[in-house]
Short mmCIF file of C-alpha atoms (C1' of nucleotides) in Angstrom, two decimals:
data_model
loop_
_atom_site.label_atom_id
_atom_site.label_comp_id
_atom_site.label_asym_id
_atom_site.label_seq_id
_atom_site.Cartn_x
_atom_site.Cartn_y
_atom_site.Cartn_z
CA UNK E 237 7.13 24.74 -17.19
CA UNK E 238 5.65 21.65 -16.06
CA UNK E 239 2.44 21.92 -13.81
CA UNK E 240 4.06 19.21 -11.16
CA UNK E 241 7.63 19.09 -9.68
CA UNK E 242 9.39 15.70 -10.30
CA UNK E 243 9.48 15.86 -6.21
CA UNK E 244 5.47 16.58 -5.94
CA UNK E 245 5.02 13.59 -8.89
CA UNK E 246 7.01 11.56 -6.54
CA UNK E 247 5.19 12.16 -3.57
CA UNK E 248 1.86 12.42 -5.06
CA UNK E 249 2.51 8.35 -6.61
CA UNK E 250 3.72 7.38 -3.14
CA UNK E 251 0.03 8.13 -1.51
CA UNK E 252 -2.11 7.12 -4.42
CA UNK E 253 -4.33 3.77 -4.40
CA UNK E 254 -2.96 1.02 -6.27
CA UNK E 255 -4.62 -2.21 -6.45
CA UNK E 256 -1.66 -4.08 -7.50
CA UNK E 257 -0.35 -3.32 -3.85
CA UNK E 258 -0.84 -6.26 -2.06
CA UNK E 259 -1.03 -4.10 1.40
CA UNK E 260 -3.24 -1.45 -0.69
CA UNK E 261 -6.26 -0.79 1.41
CA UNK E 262 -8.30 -0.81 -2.10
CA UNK E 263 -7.16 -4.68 -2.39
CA UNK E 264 -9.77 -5.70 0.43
CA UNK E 265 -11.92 -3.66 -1.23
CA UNK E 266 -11.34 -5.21 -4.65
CA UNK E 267 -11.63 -8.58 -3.20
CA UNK E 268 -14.91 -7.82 -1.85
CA UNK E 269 -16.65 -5.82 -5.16
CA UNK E 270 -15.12 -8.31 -7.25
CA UNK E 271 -17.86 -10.80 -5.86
CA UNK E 272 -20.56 -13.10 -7.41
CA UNK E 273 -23.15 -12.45 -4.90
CA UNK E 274 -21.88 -8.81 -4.65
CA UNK E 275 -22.28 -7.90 -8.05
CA UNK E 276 -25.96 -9.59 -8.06
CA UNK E 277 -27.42 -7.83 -5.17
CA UNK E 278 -26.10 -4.23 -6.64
CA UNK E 279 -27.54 -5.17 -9.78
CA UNK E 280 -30.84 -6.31 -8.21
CA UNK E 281 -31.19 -2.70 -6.66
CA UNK E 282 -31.43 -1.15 -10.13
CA UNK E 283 -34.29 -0.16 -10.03
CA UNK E 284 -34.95 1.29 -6.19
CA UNK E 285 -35.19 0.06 -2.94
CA UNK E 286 -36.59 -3.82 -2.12
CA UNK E 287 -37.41 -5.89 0.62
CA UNK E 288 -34.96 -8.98 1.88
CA UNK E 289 -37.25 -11.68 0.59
CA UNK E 290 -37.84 -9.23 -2.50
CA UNK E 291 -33.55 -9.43 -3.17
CA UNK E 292 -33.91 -13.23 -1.92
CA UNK E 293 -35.83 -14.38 -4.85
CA UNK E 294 -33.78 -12.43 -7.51
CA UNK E 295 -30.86 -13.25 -6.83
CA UNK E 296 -32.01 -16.70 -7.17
CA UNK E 297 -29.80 -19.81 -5.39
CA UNK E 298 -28.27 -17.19 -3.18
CA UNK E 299 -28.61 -19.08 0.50
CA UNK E 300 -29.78 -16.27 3.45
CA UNK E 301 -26.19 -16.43 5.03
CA UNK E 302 -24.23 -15.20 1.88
CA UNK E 303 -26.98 -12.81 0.85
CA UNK E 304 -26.94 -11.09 4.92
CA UNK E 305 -23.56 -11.49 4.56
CA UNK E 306 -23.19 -9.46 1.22
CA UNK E 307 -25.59 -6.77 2.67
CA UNK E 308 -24.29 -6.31 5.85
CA UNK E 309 -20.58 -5.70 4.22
CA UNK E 310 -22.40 -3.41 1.42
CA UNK E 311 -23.93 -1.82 4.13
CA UNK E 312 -20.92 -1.12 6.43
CA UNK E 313 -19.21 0.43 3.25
CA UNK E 314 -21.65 2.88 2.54
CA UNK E 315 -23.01 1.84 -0.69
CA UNK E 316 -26.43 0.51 0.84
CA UNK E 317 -29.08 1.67 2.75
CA UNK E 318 -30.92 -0.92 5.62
CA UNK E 319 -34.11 -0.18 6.72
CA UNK E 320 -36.36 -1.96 9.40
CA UNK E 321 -39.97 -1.40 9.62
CA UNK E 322 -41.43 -2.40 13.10
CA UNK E 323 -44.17 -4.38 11.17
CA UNK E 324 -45.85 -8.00 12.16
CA UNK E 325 -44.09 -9.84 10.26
CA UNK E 326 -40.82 -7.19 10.31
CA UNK E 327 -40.29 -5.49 7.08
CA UNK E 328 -36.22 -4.77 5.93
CA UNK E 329 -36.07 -2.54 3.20
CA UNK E 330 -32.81 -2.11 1.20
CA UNK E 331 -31.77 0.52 -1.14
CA UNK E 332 -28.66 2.07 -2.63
CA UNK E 333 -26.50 4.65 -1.71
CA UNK E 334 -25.37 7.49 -3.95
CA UNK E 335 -22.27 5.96 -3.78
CA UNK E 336 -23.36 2.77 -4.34
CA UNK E 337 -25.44 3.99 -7.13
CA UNK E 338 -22.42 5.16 -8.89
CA UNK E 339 -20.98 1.15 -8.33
CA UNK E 340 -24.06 -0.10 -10.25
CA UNK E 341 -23.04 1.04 -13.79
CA UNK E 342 -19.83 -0.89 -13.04
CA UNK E 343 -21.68 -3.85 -11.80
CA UNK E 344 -24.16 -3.69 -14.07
CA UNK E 345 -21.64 -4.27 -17.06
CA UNK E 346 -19.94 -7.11 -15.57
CA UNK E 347 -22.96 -9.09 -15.74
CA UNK E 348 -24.21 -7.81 -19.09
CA UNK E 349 -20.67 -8.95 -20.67
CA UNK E 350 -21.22 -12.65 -19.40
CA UNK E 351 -24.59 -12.14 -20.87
CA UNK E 352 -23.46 -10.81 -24.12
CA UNK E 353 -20.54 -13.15 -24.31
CA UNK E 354 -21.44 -16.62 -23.53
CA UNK E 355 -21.77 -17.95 -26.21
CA UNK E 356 -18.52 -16.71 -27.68
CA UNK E 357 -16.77 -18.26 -24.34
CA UNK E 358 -18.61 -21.46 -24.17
CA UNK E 359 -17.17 -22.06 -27.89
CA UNK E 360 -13.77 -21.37 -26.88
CA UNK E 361 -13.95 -23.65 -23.96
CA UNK E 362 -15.14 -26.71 -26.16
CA UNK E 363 -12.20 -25.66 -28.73
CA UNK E 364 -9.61 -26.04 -25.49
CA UNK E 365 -11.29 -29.06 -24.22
CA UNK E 366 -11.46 -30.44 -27.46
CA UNK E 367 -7.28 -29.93 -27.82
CA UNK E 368 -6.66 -31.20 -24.34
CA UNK E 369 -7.78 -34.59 -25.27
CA UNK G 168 -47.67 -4.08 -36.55
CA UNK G 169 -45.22 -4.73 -34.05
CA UNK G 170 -41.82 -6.06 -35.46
CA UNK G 171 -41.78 -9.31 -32.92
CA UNK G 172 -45.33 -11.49 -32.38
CA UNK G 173 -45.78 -12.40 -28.51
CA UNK G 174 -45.09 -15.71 -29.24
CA UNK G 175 -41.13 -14.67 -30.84
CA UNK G 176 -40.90 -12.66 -27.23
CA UNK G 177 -41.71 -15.73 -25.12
CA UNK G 178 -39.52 -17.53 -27.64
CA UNK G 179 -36.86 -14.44 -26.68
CA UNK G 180 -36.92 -14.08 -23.73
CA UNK G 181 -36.44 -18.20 -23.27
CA UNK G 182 -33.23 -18.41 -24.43
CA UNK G 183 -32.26 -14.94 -23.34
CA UNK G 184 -29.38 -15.36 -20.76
CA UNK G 185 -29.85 -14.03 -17.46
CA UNK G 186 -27.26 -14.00 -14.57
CA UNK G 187 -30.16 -13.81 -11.93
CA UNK G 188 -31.44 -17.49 -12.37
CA UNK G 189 -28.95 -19.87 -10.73
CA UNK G 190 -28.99 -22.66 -13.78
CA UNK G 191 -27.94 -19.68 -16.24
CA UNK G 192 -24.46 -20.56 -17.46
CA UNK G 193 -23.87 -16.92 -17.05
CA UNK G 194 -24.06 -17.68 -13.13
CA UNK G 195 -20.37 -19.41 -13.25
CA UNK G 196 -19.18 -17.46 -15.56
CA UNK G 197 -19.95 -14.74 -13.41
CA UNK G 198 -17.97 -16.12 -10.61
CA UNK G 199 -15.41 -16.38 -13.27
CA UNK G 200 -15.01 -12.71 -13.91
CA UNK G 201 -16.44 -11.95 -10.72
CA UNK G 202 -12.75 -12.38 -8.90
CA UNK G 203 -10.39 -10.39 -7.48
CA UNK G 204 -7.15 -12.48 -9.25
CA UNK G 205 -9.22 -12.45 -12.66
CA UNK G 206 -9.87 -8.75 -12.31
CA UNK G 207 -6.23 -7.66 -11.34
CA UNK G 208 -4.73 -10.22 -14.26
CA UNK G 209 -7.02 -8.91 -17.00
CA UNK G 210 -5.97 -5.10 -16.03
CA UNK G 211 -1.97 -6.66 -15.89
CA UNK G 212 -2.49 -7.33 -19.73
CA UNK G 213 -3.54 -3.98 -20.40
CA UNK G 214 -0.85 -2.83 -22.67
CA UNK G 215 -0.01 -6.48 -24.20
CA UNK G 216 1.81 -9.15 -24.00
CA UNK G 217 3.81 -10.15 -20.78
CA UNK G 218 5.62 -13.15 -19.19
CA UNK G 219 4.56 -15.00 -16.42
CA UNK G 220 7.03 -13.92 -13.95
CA UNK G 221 6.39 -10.38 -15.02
CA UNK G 222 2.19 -10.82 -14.34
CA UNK G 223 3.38 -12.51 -10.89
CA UNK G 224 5.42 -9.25 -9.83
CA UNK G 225 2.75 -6.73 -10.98
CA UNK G 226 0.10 -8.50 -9.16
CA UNK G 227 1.78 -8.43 -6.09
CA UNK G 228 0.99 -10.82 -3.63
CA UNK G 229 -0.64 -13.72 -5.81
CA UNK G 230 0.57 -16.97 -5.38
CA UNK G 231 1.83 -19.48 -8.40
CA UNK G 232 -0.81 -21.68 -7.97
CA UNK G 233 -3.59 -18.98 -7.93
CA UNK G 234 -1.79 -17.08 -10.99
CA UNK G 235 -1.25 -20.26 -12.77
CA UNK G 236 -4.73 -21.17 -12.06
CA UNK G 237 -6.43 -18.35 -13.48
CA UNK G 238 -4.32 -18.18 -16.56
CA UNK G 239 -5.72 -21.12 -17.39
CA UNK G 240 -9.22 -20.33 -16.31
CA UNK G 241 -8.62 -17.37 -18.85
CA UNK G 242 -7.07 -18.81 -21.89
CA UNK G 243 -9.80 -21.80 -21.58
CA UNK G 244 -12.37 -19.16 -21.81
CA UNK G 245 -10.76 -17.48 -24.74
CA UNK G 246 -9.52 -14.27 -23.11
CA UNK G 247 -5.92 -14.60 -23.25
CA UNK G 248 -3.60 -16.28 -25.19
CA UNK G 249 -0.70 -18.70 -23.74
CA UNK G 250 2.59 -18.60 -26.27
CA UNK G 251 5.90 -20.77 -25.26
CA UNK G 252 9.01 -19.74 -26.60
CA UNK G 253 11.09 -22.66 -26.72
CA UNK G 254 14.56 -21.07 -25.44
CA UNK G 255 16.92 -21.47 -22.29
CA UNK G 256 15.17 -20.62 -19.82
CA UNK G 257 11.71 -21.31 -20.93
CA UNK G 258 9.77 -18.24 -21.82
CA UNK G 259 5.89 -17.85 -21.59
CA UNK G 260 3.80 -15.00 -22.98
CA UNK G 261 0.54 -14.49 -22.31
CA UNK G 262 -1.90 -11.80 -24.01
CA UNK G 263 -5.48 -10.82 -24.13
CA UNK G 264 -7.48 -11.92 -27.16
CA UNK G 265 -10.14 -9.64 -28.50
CA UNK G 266 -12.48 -10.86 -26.55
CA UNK G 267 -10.54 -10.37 -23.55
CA UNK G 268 -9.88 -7.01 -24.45
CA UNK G 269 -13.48 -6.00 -24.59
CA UNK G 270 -13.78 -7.36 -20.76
CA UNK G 271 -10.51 -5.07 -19.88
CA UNK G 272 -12.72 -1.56 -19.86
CA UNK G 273 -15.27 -3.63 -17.31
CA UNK G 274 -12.37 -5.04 -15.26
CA UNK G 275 -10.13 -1.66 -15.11
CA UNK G 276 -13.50 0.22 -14.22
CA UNK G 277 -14.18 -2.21 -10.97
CA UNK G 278 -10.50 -1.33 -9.90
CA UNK G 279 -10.42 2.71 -10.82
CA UNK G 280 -13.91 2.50 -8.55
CA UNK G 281 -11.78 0.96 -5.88
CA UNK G 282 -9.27 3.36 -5.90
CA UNK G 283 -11.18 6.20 -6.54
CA UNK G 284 -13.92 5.78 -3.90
CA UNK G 285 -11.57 4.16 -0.94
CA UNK G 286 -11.64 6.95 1.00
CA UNK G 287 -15.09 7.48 1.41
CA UNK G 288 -15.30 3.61 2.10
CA UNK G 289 -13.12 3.83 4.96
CA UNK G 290 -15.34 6.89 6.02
CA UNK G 291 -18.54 4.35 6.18
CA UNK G 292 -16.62 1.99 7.74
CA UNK G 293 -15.07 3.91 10.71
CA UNK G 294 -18.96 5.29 10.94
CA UNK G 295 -20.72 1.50 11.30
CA UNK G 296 -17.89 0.86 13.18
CA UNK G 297 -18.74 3.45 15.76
CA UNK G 298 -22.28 2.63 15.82
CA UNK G 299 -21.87 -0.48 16.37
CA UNK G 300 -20.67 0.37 19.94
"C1'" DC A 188 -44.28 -16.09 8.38
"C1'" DC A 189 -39.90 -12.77 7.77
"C1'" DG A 190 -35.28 -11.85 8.68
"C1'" DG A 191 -31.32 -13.52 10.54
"C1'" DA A 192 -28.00 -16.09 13.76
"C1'" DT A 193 -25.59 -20.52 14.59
"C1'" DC A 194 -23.60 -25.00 13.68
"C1'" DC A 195 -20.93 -27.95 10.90
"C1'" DC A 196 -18.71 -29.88 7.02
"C1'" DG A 197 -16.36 -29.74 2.38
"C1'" DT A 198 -14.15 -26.85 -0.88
"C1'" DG A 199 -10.46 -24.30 -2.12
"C1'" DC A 200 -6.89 -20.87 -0.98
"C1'" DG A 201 -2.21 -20.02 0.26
"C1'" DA A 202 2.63 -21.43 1.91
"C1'" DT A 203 6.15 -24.38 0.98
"C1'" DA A 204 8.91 -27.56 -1.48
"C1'" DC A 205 10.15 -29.72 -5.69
"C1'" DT A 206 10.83 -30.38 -11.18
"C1'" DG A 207 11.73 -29.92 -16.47
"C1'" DC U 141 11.83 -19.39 -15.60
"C1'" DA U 142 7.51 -21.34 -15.34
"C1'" DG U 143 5.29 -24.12 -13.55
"C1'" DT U 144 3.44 -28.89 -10.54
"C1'" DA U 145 2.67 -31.38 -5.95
"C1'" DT U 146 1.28 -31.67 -1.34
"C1'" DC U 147 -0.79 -30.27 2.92
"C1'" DG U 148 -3.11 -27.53 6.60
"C1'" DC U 149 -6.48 -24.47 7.63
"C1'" DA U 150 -9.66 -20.81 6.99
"C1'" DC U 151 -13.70 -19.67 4.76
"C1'" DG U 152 -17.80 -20.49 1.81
"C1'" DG U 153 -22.18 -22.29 2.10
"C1'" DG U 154 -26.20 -25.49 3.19
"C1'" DA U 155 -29.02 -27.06 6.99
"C1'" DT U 156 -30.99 -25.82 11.05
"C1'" DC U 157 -32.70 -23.08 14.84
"C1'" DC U 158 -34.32 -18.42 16.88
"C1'" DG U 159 -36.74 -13.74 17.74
"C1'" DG U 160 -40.66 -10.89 16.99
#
DNA sequence: CCGGATCCCGTGCGATACTG
DNA sequence: CAGTATCGCACGGGATCCGG
């Protein structure tokens, strides 16, 4: 006896998350994890909370507008934490969520492949560059 | 006696690649990988070979250009493979190469993370929404 | 000075139409 | 079927200005 009805199979696919859904809700959020600057900020909060400035300089080249940007939308979806210290000069302090921490393995990897790889890729690219001619 | 001298870590550490400096090749590579289209076209390939028009109707919603594009993007890199079959109508295969196959776990995790964490995004959201009023 | 909001321009995405 | 070509517009992103 099988544990699930065809019928409850059915209905149980037809409410799952599917990314390959264009009007998936998890699309949106695809579009916005799959991100350069996002995957660079969740990697540069590895290790604990840090300041703006702190995030600023790690994630090196990033201009203030994309990096607010990036936190502001990490922030709204729960996987960071924003906090403001009534200091002279102002202190913003940024750390992950629980939920966010359990992104940063995922995040992590992405940018430890291009690490690991580049060399590999940078080969192949010369090799199709070299045929295109 | 340490197995590397200081000088052979500076040495290390020098032509270590690092995603975090901006001139690091691994920075556009990155922004490569780092993409939604990239992401959802790697995890299409998952169980081999496919034709174009069959990639285009799994990920739903991509247009030719932006498929097109990123086939490209992927078989200059060396992570799939483009094969024409010379027939009436033309047919085109693509699949991933090995190395493309070790970037599938990373790219199927970002997705499965999407799907399995949407609802507690939405949560967040709907709660900085609120705030924010 | 730190953190961030605003302005403005170029890139690049997507829709559409066309081709071997 | 598997692309290429063209165009309009939104969005990314640097420069610049603002509050505390």
């Amino acid at each position: 006896m099988p544990t699930r009805t065809a019928a409850q199979q059915r209905d149980e696919a037809r409410w799952a998350y599917d990314a390959f859904l264009a009007q998936c809700p998890t699309r949106d959020l695809l579009d916005t994890l799959a991100d350069k600057w996002t995957c660079l900020v969740v990697a540069a909060l590895r290790d604990g909370d840090r300041r703006y400035s702190d995030i600023n300089r790690t994630v090196a080249g990033v201009s203030q507008k994309m990096l607010t940007q990036t936190l502001r939308g990490l922030e709204r979806d729960g996987l960071i934490t924003r906090t403001v210290t009534a200091s002279v000069p102002v202190r913003v302090d940024y750390d992950l969520t629980p939920l966010g921490r359990s992104l940063l393995p995922v995040m992590a990897a992405i940018k430890a492949w291009a690490e690991a790889n580049m060399d590999e890729v940078q080969a192949a690219r010369r090799s199709y560059d070299a045929q295109a001619a």
